[in-house]
Amino acid sequence: MSEQLSRNDTVARLRETVAALHAELVRYNLVAWTSGNVSARVPGHDLMVIKPSGISYDDLRPDNMVVCDLDGVVVEGDLSPSSDTEAHAYVYRAMPDVGGVVHTHSGYATAWAACGEPIPCYLTAQADEFGGEIPVGPFALIGGDDIGKGIVATLSGHRSPAVLMRNHGVFTVGPNAKAAVKAAVMCEDVARTAHLARALGQPLPIAAEGVDSLYARYQNVYGQSTVPSPRR
Ligand SMILES: [Zn+2]
């Protein structure tokens, strides 16, 4: 198979994946109107597939996703890419292991961002998924590299795949776009429960050793093994 053909196949598959994952943002109530976006890196090529700007979620289809290079320049598609494209592109350039990026203004997590407060690790599910607190990134204006720089500076060397960008909203990363969407869903879930716990009383942070042990177990052991073990 020629390299061009294989690139076209990969892009076609990722157009479907990225279009379909946007429905998850709606299903989990993470977005209002046209806010929020998902992108995926095209593995092996300096390209990404991202949502078009200002198009209703109901109208997102594989064929109207936009393909950009990692400077955010459109290489395939008639529509303008998401206004957050520069931030996604910066993350892909700076974090080679990241294969998917998601941005939302989901309500509870963004309320923590508005207060500039990291979400302390009160819940085992947060220790599992985020390995500790969910950090806050700097205030940054849209356009240029400032948002991307803030995301990368905050998440580099941090276990959390989610950052609360101050006064703005949530950016999540993952090895692929689905994992980044899962992180966005889980971030909103723990933000909501942490808020409810604060309203109810004084929530108890999990001690660091407990967080480490939960994180290690969840990242390495939890879930279905991909290779079925033989019956004994
Ligand atoms: Zn935003």
CSV table of C-alpha atoms and ligand atoms in Angstrom, one decimal:
chain,number,residue,atom,x,y,z
A,1,MET,CA,0.0,0.0,0.0
A,2,SER,CA,1.4,3.4,-0.9
A,3,GLU,CA,2.1,5.9,1.8
A,4,GLN,CA,-0.4,8.3,0.3
A,5,LEU,CA,-3.1,5.6,0.3
A,6,SER,CA,-2.4,4.7,3.9
A,7,ARG,CA,-2.5,8.3,5.0
A,8,ASN,CA,-5.9,8.8,3.3
A,9,ASP,CA,-7.3,5.7,5.0
A,10,THR,CA,-6.1,6.9,8.4
A,11,VAL,CA,-7.5,10.4,7.9
A,12,ALA,CA,-10.8,8.9,6.7
A,13,ARG,CA,-11.0,6.7,9.8
A,14,LEU,CA,-10.1,9.6,12.1
A,15,ARG,CA,-12.7,11.9,10.4
A,16,GLU,CA,-15.4,9.3,11.5
A,17,THR,CA,-13.9,8.9,15.0
A,18,VAL,CA,-13.7,12.6,15.7
A,19,ALA,CA,-17.1,13.4,14.3
A,20,ALA,CA,-18.7,10.6,16.4
A,21,LEU,CA,-16.8,11.6,19.6
A,22,HIS,CA,-18.4,15.1,19.4
A,23,ALA,CA,-21.8,13.4,20.1
A,24,GLU,CA,-20.3,12.2,23.4
A,25,LEU,CA,-19.7,15.8,24.5
A,26,VAL,CA,-23.5,16.4,23.9
A,27,ARG,CA,-24.5,13.1,25.5
A,28,TYR,CA,-22.6,13.9,28.7
A,29,ASN,CA,-23.9,17.5,28.8
A,30,LEU,CA,-20.4,19.0,28.5
A,31,VAL,CA,-21.2,21.7,25.9
A,32,ALA,CA,-23.6,24.5,25.0
A,33,TRP,CA,-24.4,25.6,21.5
A,34,THR,CA,-21.2,25.2,19.4
A,35,SER,CA,-18.6,25.4,22.2
A,36,GLY,CA,-16.3,22.5,22.8
A,37,ASN,CA,-14.1,20.6,20.4
A,38,VAL,CA,-12.3,17.3,19.9
A,39,SER,CA,-9.2,16.6,17.7
A,40,ALA,CA,-7.1,13.6,16.9
A,41,ARG,CA,-3.5,13.4,15.7
A,42,VAL,CA,-3.0,11.5,12.5
A,43,PRO,CA,-0.3,9.1,13.6
A,44,GLY,CA,2.8,9.1,11.5
A,45,HIS,CA,2.0,12.4,9.8
A,46,ASP,CA,2.2,15.9,11.1
A,47,LEU,CA,-1.5,16.4,10.8
A,48,MET,CA,-4.6,16.5,13.0
A,49,VAL,CA,-8.4,16.1,12.4
A,50,ILE,CA,-10.5,18.7,14.2
A,51,LYS,CA,-14.1,20.1,14.4
A,52,PRO,CA,-15.0,23.0,12.1
A,53,SER,CA,-15.7,26.3,13.7
A,54,GLY,CA,-19.3,27.4,14.5
A,55,ILE,CA,-21.1,24.3,13.1
A,56,SER,CA,-24.0,22.9,15.2
A,57,TYR,CA,-23.3,19.5,16.8
A,58,ASP,CA,-26.3,18.0,14.9
A,59,ASP,CA,-24.5,18.9,11.6
A,60,LEU,CA,-21.1,17.4,12.4
A,61,ARG,CA,-20.2,14.6,9.9
A,62,PRO,CA,-17.0,12.9,8.9
A,63,ASP,CA,-16.8,14.8,5.7
A,64,ASN,CA,-17.0,18.3,7.3
A,65,MET,CA,-14.2,17.7,9.8
A,66,VAL,CA,-11.1,19.8,9.0
A,67,VAL,CA,-7.6,18.4,8.5
A,68,CYS,CA,-4.8,20.8,9.6
A,69,ASP,CA,-1.1,20.5,9.9
A,70,LEU,CA,0.5,20.9,13.3
A,71,ASP,CA,0.8,24.7,12.8
A,72,GLY,CA,-3.0,24.8,12.4
A,73,VAL,CA,-2.9,25.5,8.7
A,74,VAL,CA,-5.9,23.8,6.8
A,75,VAL,CA,-4.8,21.1,4.4
A,76,GLU,CA,-8.2,19.5,3.7
A,77,GLY,CA,-11.7,20.9,4.1
A,78,ASP,CA,-13.8,23.8,3.0
A,79,LEU,CA,-14.7,25.1,6.5
A,80,SER,CA,-12.6,27.0,9.0
A,81,PRO,CA,-11.3,24.9,11.8
A,82,SER,CA,-12.2,25.4,15.4
A,83,SER,CA,-11.1,28.7,16.9
A,84,ASP,CA,-9.1,26.6,19.4
A,85,THR,CA,-7.0,24.9,16.7
A,86,GLU,CA,-3.8,26.8,17.6
A,87,ALA,CA,-4.0,25.4,21.2
A,88,HIS,CA,-4.6,21.8,19.9
A,89,ALA,CA,-1.7,22.2,17.4
A,90,TYR,CA,0.6,23.5,20.1
A,91,VAL,CA,-0.1,20.6,22.3
A,92,TYR,CA,0.6,18.0,19.5
A,93,ARG,CA,3.9,19.8,18.7
A,94,ALA,CA,5.0,19.9,22.3
A,95,MET,CA,3.7,16.5,23.6
A,96,PRO,CA,4.6,13.7,21.1
A,97,ASP,CA,2.7,11.0,23.1
A,98,VAL,CA,-0.6,12.9,22.9
A,99,GLY,CA,-2.9,11.5,20.3
A,100,GLY,CA,-6.1,13.4,21.2
A,101,VAL,CA,-7.1,16.7,22.7
A,102,VAL,CA,-10.5,17.9,24.0
A,103,HIS,CA,-11.8,21.3,25.1
A,104,THR,CA,-15.0,22.0,26.9
A,105,HIS,CA,-16.6,24.7,29.1
A,106,SER,CA,-18.4,22.0,31.2
A,107,GLY,CA,-20.2,23.7,34.0
A,108,TYR,CA,-18.8,22.3,37.3
A,109,ALA,CA,-15.2,22.0,36.1
A,110,THR,CA,-15.3,25.5,34.6
A,111,ALA,CA,-16.6,26.8,37.9
A,112,TRP,CA,-13.4,25.6,39.6
A,113,ALA,CA,-11.5,27.2,36.7
A,114,ALA,CA,-13.3,30.5,37.4
A,115,CYS,CA,-12.2,30.3,41.0
A,116,GLY,CA,-8.6,29.4,40.0
A,117,GLU,CA,-8.7,26.5,42.3
A,118,PRO,CA,-7.3,23.0,41.6
A,119,ILE,CA,-9.7,20.2,42.4
A,120,PRO,CA,-8.3,18.4,45.4
A,121,CYS,CA,-8.3,14.6,45.3
A,122,TYR,CA,-11.3,13.7,47.5
A,123,LEU,CA,-12.4,10.7,45.5
A,124,THR,CA,-11.0,7.3,44.7
A,125,ALA,CA,-12.3,7.7,41.1
A,126,GLN,CA,-10.2,10.9,40.8
A,127,ALA,CA,-7.1,9.2,42.1
A,128,ASP,CA,-7.7,6.4,39.6
A,129,GLU,CA,-8.1,8.6,36.6
A,130,PHE,CA,-6.1,11.8,37.4
A,131,GLY,CA,-3.5,10.5,39.9
A,132,GLY,CA,-4.1,13.4,42.3
A,133,GLU,CA,-5.5,16.9,42.1
A,134,ILE,CA,-6.7,18.4,38.8
A,135,PRO,CA,-4.4,21.4,38.2
A,136,VAL,CA,-5.2,24.9,37.2
A,137,GLY,CA,-3.4,26.5,34.2
A,138,PRO,CA,-2.8,30.2,33.6
A,139,PHE,CA,-5.2,32.8,32.3
A,140,ALA,CA,-4.6,33.1,28.5
A,141,LEU,CA,-6.3,34.9,25.7
A,142,ILE,CA,-7.4,33.0,22.7
A,143,GLY,CA,-5.3,33.3,19.5
A,144,GLY,CA,-1.6,32.6,19.2
A,145,ASP,CA,0.2,30.1,21.4
A,146,ASP,CA,-0.6,31.3,24.9
A,147,ILE,CA,-3.4,28.8,25.6
A,148,GLY,CA,-1.2,25.9,24.2
A,149,LYS,CA,1.8,27.0,26.2
A,150,GLY,CA,-0.3,27.2,29.4
A,151,ILE,CA,-1.7,23.7,28.8
A,152,VAL,CA,1.7,22.1,28.1
A,153,ALA,CA,3.4,23.9,31.0
A,154,THR,CA,0.8,22.7,33.5
A,155,LEU,CA,0.4,19.1,32.2
A,156,SER,CA,4.1,18.3,31.6
A,157,GLY,CA,5.3,16.1,34.4
A,158,HIS,CA,1.8,15.9,35.9
A,159,ARG,CA,-0.2,12.7,36.0
A,160,SER,CA,-3.5,14.5,35.3
A,161,PRO,CA,-4.7,14.4,31.7
A,162,ALA,CA,-6.9,17.4,32.5
A,163,VAL,CA,-6.1,21.0,33.1
A,164,LEU,CA,-8.6,23.7,34.2
A,165,MET,CA,-7.5,26.8,32.3
A,166,ARG,CA,-8.2,29.8,34.6
A,167,ASN,CA,-11.3,31.8,33.8
A,168,HIS,CA,-11.9,29.6,30.7
A,169,GLY,CA,-12.5,25.9,30.8
A,170,VAL,CA,-11.2,22.4,30.5
A,171,PHE,CA,-8.5,20.9,28.2
A,172,THR,CA,-7.8,17.2,28.3
A,173,VAL,CA,-5.3,15.0,26.5
A,174,GLY,CA,-5.0,11.3,25.9
A,175,PRO,CA,-3.1,8.7,23.9
A,176,ASN,CA,-6.0,9.0,21.5
A,177,ALA,CA,-9.2,11.1,21.0
A,178,LYS,CA,-11.5,8.7,22.9
A,179,ALA,CA,-9.2,8.7,25.9
A,180,ALA,CA,-9.2,12.5,25.9
A,181,VAL,CA,-13.0,12.5,25.7
A,182,LYS,CA,-13.2,10.1,28.7
A,183,ALA,CA,-10.9,12.4,30.7
A,184,ALA,CA,-13.2,15.3,29.9
A,185,VAL,CA,-16.3,13.3,31.1
A,186,MET,CA,-14.5,12.1,34.2
A,187,CYS,CA,-13.2,15.6,35.0
A,188,GLU,CA,-16.7,17.1,35.0
A,189,ASP,CA,-18.0,14.2,37.1
A,190,VAL,CA,-15.4,14.6,39.8
A,191,ALA,CA,-15.7,18.5,39.7
A,192,ARG,CA,-19.5,18.1,40.3
A,193,THR,CA,-19.1,15.7,43.2
A,194,ALA,CA,-16.3,17.7,44.8
A,195,HIS,CA,-18.5,20.8,44.6
A,196,LEU,CA,-21.4,18.9,46.2
A,197,ALA,CA,-19.1,17.7,48.9
A,198,ARG,CA,-17.9,21.2,49.6
A,199,ALA,CA,-21.5,22.3,49.9
A,200,LEU,CA,-22.3,19.5,52.3
A,201,GLY,CA,-19.3,19.9,54.6
A,202,GLN,CA,-15.6,19.6,54.7
A,203,PRO,CA,-14.4,16.9,52.3
A,204,LEU,CA,-11.5,14.8,53.2
A,205,PRO,CA,-8.5,14.7,50.8
A,206,ILE,CA,-7.0,11.2,50.2
A,207,ALA,CA,-3.5,10.8,51.6
A,208,ALA,CA,-0.7,10.8,49.0
A,209,GLU,CA,0.1,7.0,49.6
A,210,GLY,CA,-3.5,6.1,49.0
A,211,VAL,CA,-3.6,8.2,45.8
A,212,ASP,CA,-0.4,6.6,44.5
A,213,SER,CA,-1.7,3.1,45.2
A,214,LEU,CA,-5.1,3.7,43.6
A,215,TYR,CA,-3.5,5.3,40.6
A,216,ALA,CA,-1.0,2.5,40.1
A,217,ARG,CA,-3.7,-0.2,40.3
A,218,TYR,CA,-6.1,1.5,38.0
A,219,GLN,CA,-3.6,2.4,35.3
A,220,ASN,CA,-2.0,-1.1,35.4
A,221,VAL,CA,-4.5,-3.7,36.5
A,222,TYR,CA,-8.1,-2.4,36.2
A,223,GLY,CA,-10.4,-3.4,33.3
A,224,GLN,CA,-10.5,-6.4,30.9
A,225,SER,CA,-7.2,-7.9,29.9
A,226,THR,CA,-6.8,-7.8,26.1
A,227,VAL,CA,-5.4,-11.3,26.2
A,228,PRO,CA,-7.9,-13.7,27.9
A,229,SER,CA,-6.2,-15.8,30.5
A,230,PRO,CA,-6.6,-19.6,30.1
A,231,ARG,CA,-9.2,-21.3,32.4
A,232,ARG,CA,-7.7,-23.2,35.2
B,1,ZN,ZN,-13.0,27.7,25.3
